[in-house]
JSON list of C-alpha atoms in Angstrom, two decimals:
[
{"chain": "A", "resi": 337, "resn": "UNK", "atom": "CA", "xyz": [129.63, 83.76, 119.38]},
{"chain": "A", "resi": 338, "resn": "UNK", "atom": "CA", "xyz": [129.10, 86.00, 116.34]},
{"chain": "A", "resi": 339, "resn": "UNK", "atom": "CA", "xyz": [128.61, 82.32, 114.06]},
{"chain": "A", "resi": 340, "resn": "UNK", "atom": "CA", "xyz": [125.88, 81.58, 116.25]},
{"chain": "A", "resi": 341, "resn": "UNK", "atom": "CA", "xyz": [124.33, 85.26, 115.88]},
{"chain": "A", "resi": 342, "resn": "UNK", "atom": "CA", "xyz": [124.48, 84.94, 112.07]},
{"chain": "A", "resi": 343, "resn": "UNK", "atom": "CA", "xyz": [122.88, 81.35, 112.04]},
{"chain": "A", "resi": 344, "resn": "UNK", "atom": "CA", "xyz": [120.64, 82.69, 114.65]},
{"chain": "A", "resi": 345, "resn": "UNK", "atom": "CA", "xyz": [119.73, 85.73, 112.21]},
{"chain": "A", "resi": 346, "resn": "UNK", "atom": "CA", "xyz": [119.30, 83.74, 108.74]},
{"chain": "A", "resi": 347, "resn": "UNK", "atom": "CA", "xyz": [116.90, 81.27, 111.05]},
{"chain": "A", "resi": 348, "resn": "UNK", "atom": "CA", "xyz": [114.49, 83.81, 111.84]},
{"chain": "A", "resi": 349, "resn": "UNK", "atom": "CA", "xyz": [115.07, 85.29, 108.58]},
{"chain": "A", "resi": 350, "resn": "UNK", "atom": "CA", "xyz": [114.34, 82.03, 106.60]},
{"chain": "A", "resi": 351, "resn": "UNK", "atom": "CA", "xyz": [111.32, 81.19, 109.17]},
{"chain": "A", "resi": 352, "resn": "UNK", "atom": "CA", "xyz": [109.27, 84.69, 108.31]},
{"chain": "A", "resi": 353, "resn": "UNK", "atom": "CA", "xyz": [110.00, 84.07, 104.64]},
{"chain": "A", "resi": 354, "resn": "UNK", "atom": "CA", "xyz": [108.11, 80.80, 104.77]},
{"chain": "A", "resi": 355, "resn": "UNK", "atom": "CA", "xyz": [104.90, 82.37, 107.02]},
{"chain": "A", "resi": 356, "resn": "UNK", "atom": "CA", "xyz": [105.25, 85.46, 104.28]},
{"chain": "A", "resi": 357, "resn": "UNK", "atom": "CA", "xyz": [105.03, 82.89, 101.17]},
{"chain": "A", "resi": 358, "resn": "UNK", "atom": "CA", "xyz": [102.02, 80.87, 103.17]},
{"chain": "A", "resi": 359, "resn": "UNK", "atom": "CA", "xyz": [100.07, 84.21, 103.67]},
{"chain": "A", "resi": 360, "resn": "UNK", "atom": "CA", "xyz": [98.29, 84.76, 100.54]},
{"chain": "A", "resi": 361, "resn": "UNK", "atom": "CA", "xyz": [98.36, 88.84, 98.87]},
{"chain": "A", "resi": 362, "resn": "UNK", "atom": "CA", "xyz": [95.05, 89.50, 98.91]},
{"chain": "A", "resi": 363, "resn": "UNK", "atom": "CA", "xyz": [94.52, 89.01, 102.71]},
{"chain": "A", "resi": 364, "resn": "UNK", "atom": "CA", "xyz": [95.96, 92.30, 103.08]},
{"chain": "A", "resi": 365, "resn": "UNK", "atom": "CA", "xyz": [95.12, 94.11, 99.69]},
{"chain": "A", "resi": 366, "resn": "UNK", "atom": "CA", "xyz": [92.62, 97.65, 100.66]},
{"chain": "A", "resi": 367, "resn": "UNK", "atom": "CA", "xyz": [90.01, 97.89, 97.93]},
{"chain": "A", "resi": 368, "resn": "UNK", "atom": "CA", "xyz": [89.62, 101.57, 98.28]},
{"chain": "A", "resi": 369, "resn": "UNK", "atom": "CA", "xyz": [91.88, 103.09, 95.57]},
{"chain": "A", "resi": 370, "resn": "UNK", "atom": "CA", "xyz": [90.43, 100.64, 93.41]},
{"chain": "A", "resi": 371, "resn": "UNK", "atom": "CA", "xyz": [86.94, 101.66, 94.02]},
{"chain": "A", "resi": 372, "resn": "UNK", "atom": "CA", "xyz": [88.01, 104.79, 94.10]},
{"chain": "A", "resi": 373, "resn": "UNK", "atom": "CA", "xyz": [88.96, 104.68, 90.33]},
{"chain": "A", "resi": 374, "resn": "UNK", "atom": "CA", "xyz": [85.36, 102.97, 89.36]},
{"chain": "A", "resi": 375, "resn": "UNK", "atom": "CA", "xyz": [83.44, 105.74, 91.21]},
{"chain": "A", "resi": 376, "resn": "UNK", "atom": "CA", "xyz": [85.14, 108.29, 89.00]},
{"chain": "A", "resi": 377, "resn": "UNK", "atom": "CA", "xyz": [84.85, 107.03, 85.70]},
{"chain": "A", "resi": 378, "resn": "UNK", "atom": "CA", "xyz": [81.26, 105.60, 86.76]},
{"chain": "A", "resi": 379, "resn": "UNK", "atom": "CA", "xyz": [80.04, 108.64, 87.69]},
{"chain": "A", "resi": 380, "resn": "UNK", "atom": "CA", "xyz": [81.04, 110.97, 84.66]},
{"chain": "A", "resi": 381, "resn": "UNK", "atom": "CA", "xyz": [79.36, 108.32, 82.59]},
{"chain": "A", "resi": 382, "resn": "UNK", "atom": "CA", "xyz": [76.02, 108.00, 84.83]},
{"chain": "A", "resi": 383, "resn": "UNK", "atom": "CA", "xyz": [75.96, 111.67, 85.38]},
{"chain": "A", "resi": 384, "resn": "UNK", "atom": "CA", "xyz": [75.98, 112.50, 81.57]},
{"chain": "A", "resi": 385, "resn": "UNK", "atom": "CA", "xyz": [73.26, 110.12, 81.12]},
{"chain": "A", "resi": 386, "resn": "UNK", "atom": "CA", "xyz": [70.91, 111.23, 83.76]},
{"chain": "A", "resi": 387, "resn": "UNK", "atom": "CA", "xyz": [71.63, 114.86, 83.22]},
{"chain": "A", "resi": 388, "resn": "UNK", "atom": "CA", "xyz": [70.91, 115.03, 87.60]},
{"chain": "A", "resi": 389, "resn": "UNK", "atom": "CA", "xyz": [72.90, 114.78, 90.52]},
{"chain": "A", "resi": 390, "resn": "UNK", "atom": "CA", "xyz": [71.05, 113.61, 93.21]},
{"chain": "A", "resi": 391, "resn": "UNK", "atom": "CA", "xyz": [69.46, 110.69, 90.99]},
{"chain": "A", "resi": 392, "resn": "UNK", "atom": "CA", "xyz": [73.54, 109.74, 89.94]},
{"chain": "A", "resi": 393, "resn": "UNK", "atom": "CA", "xyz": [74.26, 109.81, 93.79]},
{"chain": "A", "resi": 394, "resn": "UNK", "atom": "CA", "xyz": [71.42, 107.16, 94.56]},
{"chain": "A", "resi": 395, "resn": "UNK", "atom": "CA", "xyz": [72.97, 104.89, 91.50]},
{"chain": "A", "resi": 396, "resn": "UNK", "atom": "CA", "xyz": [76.06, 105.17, 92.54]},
{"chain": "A", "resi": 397, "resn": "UNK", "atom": "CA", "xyz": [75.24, 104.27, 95.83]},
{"chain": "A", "resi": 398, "resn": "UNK", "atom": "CA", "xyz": [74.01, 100.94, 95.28]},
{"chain": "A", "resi": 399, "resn": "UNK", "atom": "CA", "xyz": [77.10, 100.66, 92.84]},
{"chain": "A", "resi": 400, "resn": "UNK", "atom": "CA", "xyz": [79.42, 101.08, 95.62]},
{"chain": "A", "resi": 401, "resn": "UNK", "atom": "CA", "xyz": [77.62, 98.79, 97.92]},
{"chain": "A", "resi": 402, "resn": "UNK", "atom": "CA", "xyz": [77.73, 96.09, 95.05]},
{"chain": "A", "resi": 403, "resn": "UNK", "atom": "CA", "xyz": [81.48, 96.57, 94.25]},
{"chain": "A", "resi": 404, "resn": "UNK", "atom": "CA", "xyz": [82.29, 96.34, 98.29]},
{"chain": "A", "resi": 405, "resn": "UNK", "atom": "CA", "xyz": [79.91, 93.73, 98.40]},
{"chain": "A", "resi": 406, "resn": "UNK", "atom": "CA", "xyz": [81.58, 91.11, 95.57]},
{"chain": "A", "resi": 407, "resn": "UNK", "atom": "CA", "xyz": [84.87, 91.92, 97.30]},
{"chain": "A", "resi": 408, "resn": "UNK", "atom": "CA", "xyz": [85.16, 87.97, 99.06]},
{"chain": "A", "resi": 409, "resn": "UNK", "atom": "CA", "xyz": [88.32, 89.31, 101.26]},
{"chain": "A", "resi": 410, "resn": "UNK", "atom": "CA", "xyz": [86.91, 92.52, 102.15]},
{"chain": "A", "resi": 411, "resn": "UNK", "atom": "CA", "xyz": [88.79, 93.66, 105.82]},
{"chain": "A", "resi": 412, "resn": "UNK", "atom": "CA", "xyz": [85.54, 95.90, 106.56]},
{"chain": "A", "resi": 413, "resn": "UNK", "atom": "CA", "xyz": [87.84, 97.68, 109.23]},
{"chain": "A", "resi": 414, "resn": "UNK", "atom": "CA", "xyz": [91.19, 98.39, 107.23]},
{"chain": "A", "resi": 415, "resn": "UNK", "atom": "CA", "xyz": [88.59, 99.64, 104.38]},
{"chain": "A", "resi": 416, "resn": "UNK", "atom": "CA", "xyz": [86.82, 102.22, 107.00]},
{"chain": "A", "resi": 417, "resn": "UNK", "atom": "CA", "xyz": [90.59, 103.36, 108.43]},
{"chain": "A", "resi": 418, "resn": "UNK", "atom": "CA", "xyz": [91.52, 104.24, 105.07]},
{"chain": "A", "resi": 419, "resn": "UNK", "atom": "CA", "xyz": [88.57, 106.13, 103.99]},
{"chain": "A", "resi": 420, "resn": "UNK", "atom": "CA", "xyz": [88.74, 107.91, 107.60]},
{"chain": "A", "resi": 421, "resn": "UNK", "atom": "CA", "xyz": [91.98, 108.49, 106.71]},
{"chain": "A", "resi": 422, "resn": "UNK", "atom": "CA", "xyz": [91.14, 110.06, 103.79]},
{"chain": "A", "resi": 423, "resn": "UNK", "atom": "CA", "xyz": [88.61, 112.30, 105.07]},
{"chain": "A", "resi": 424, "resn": "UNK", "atom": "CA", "xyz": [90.58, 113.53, 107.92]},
{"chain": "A", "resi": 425, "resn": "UNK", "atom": "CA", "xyz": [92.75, 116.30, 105.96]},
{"chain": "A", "resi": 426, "resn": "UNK", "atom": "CA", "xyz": [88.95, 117.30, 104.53]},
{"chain": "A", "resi": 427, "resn": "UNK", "atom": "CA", "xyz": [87.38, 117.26, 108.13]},
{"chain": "A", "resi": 428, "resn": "UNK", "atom": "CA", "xyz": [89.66, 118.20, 110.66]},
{"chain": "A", "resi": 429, "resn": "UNK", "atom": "CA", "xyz": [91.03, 121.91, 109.42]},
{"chain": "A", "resi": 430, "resn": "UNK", "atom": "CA", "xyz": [87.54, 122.40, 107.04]},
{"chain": "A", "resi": 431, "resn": "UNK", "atom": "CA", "xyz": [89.64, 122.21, 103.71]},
{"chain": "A", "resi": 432, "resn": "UNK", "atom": "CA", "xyz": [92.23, 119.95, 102.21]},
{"chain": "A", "resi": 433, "resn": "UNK", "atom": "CA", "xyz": [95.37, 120.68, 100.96]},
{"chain": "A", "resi": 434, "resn": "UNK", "atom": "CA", "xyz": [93.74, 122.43, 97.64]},
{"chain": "A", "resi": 435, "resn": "UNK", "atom": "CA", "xyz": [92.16, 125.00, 99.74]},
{"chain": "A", "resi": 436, "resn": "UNK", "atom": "CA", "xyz": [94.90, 125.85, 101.38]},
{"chain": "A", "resi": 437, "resn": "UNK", "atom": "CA", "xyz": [96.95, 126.31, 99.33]},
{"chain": "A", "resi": 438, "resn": "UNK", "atom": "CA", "xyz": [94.95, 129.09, 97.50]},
{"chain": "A", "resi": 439, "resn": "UNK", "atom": "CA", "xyz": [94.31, 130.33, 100.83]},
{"chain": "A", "resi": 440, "resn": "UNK", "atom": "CA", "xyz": [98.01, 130.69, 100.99]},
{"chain": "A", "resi": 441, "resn": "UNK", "atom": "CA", "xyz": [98.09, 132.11, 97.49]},
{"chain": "A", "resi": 442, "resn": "UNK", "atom": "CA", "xyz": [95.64, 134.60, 97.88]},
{"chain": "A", "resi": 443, "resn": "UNK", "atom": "CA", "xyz": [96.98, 135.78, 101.34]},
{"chain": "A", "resi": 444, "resn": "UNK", "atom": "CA", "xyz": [100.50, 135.90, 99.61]},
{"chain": "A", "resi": 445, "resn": "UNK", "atom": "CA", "xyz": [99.69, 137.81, 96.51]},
{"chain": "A", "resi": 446, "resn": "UNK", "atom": "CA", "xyz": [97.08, 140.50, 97.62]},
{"chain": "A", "resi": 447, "resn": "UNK", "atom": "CA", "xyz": [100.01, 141.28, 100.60]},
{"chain": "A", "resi": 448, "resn": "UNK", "atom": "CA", "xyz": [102.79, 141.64, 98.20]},
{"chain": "A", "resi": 449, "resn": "UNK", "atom": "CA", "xyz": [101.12, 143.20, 94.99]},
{"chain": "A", "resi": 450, "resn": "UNK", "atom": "CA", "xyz": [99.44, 145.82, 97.46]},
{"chain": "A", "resi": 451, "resn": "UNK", "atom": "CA", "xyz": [103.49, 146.53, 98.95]},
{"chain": "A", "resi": 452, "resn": "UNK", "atom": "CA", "xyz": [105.30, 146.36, 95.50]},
{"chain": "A", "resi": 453, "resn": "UNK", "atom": "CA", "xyz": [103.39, 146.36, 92.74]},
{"chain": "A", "resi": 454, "resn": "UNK", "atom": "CA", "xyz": [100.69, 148.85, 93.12]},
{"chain": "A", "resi": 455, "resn": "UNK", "atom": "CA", "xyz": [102.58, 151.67, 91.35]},
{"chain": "A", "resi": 456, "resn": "UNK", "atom": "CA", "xyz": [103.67, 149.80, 88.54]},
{"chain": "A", "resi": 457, "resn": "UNK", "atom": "CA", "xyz": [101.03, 147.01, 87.59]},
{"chain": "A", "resi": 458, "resn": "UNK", "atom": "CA", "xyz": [97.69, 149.69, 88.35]},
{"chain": "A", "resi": 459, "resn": "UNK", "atom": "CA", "xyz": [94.57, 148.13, 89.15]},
{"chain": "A", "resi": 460, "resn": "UNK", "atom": "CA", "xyz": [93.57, 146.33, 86.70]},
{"chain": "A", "resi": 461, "resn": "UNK", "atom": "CA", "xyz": [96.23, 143.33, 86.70]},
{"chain": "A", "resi": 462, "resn": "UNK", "atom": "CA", "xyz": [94.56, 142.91, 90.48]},
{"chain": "A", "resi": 463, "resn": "UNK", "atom": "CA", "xyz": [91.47, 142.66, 88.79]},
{"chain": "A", "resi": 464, "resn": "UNK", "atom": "CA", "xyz": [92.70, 139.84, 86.95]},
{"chain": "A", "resi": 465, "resn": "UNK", "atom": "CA", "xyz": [94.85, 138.50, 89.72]},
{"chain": "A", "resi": 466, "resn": "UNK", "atom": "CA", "xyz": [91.79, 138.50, 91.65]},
{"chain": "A", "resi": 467, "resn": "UNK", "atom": "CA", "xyz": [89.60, 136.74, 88.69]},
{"chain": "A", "resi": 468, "resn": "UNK", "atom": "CA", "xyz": [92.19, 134.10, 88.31]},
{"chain": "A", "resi": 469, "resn": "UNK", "atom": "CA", "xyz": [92.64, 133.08, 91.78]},
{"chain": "A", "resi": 470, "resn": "UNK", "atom": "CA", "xyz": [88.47, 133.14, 91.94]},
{"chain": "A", "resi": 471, "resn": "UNK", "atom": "CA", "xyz": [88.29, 130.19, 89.06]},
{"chain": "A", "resi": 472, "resn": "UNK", "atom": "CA", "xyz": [90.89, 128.52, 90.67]},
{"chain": "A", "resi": 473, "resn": "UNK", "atom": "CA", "xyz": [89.40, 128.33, 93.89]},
{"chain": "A", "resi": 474, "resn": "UNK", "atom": "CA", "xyz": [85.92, 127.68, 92.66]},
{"chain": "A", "resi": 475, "resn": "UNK", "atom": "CA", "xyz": [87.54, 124.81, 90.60]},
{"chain": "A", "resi": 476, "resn": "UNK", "atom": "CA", "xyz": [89.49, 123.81, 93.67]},
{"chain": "A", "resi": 477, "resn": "UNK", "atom": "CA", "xyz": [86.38, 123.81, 96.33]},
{"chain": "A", "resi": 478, "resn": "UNK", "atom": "CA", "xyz": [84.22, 121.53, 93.76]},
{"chain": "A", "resi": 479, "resn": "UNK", "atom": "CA", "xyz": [86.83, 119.28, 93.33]},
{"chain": "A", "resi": 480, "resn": "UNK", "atom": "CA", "xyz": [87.21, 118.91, 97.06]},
{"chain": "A", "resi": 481, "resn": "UNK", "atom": "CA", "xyz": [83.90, 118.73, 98.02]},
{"chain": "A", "resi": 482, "resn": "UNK", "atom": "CA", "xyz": [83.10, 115.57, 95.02]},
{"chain": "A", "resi": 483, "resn": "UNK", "atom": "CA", "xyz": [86.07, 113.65, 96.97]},
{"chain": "A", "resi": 484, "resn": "UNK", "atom": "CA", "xyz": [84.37, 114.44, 100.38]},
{"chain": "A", "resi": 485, "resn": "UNK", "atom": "CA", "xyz": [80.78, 113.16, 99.06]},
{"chain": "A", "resi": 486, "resn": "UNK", "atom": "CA", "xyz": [82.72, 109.99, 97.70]},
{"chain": "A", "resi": 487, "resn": "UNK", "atom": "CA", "xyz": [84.35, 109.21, 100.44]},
{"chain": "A", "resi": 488, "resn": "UNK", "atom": "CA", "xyz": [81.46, 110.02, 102.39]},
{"chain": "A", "resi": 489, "resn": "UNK", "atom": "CA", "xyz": [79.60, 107.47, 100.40]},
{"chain": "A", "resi": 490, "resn": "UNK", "atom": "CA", "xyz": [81.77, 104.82, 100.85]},
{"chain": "A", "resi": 491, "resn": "UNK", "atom": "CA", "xyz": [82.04, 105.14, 104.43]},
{"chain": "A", "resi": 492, "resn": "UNK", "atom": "CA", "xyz": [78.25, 104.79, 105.14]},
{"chain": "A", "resi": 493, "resn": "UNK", "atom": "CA", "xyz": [78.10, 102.04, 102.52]},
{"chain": "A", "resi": 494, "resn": "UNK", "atom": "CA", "xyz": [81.21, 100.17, 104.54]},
{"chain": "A", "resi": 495, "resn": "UNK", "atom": "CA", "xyz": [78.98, 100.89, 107.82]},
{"chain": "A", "resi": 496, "resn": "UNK", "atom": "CA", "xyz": [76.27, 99.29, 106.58]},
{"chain": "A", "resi": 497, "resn": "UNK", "atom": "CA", "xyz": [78.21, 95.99, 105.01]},
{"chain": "A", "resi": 498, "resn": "UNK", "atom": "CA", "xyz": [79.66, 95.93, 108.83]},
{"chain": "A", "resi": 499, "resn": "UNK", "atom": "CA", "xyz": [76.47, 95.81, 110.46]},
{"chain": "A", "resi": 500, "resn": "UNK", "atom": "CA", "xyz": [75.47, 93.34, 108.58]},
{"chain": "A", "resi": 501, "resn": "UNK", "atom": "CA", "xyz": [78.14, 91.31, 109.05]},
{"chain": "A", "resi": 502, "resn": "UNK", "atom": "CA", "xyz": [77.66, 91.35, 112.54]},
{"chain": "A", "resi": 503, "resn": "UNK", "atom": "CA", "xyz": [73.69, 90.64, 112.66]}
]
């Protein structure tokens, strides 16, 4: 009884090894992180030459489109999960993990240097507590709201390669 469970279990074992070796990569590869990677170093480079934003944005736009576009395996719908995916920790509370952290930060510091430290410390190290968690949150915010844009971006552009698809 147990021979024939081990036989039975190397079978089935030796049958999905065969499907997995017919089944080529890149049927299930998500171009995403990839593209994420071009947008980045893409856009530093356009945006220094154009010296504007909103005329970057439109370049890159038609960039993204073209990279999607050349991808021959392209699973439109795994691409727009994972970009949803993405943009659900931006979306859902308001803020990604960046922002709240500091939020956390702030909240924690200004409660315990205003219940320990006020005596010893004297205002001005909150003014500089204060400053430093203001750049860091600024830096933070901008960061956050670039990966929102991108993603943004590349879900309209995947939107658009679907309906296409399906005229």
């Amino acid at each position: 009884m147990q021979k024939s469970k081990v036989l039975d279990l190397t079978n089935i074992y030796s049958k999905h090894e065969k499907i997995a070796k017919e089944v080529a990569n890149n049927e299930y590869k998500i171009y995403t992180p990839y593209m994420v990677k071009k947008y980045k170093s893409t856009f530093k480079v356009l945006n220094k030459l154009t010296n504007n934003r909103d005329h970057t944005l439109y370049i890159m736009y038609g960039k993204v489109k073209k990279w999607y576009g050349s991808e021959k395996k392209l699973n439109v719908s795994m691409e727009k999960i994972h970009v949803k995916t993405k943009l659900g920790s931006y979306l859902s509370g308001g803020c990604g993990i960046g922002a709240s952290l500091l939020t956390n930060l702030t909240a924690s510091g200004m409660f315990a240097y205003s219940t320990q430290y006020i005596k010893n410390f004297g205002p001005l190290s909150l003014i500089c507590y204060v400053f430093v968690i203001t750049c860091f949150g600024i830096t933070v915010l901008c960061r956050e709201d670039d990966q929102v844009e991108m993603y943004n971006m590349f879900l309209e552009v995947l939107n658009e390669l679907d309906g296409k698809r399906q005229e």
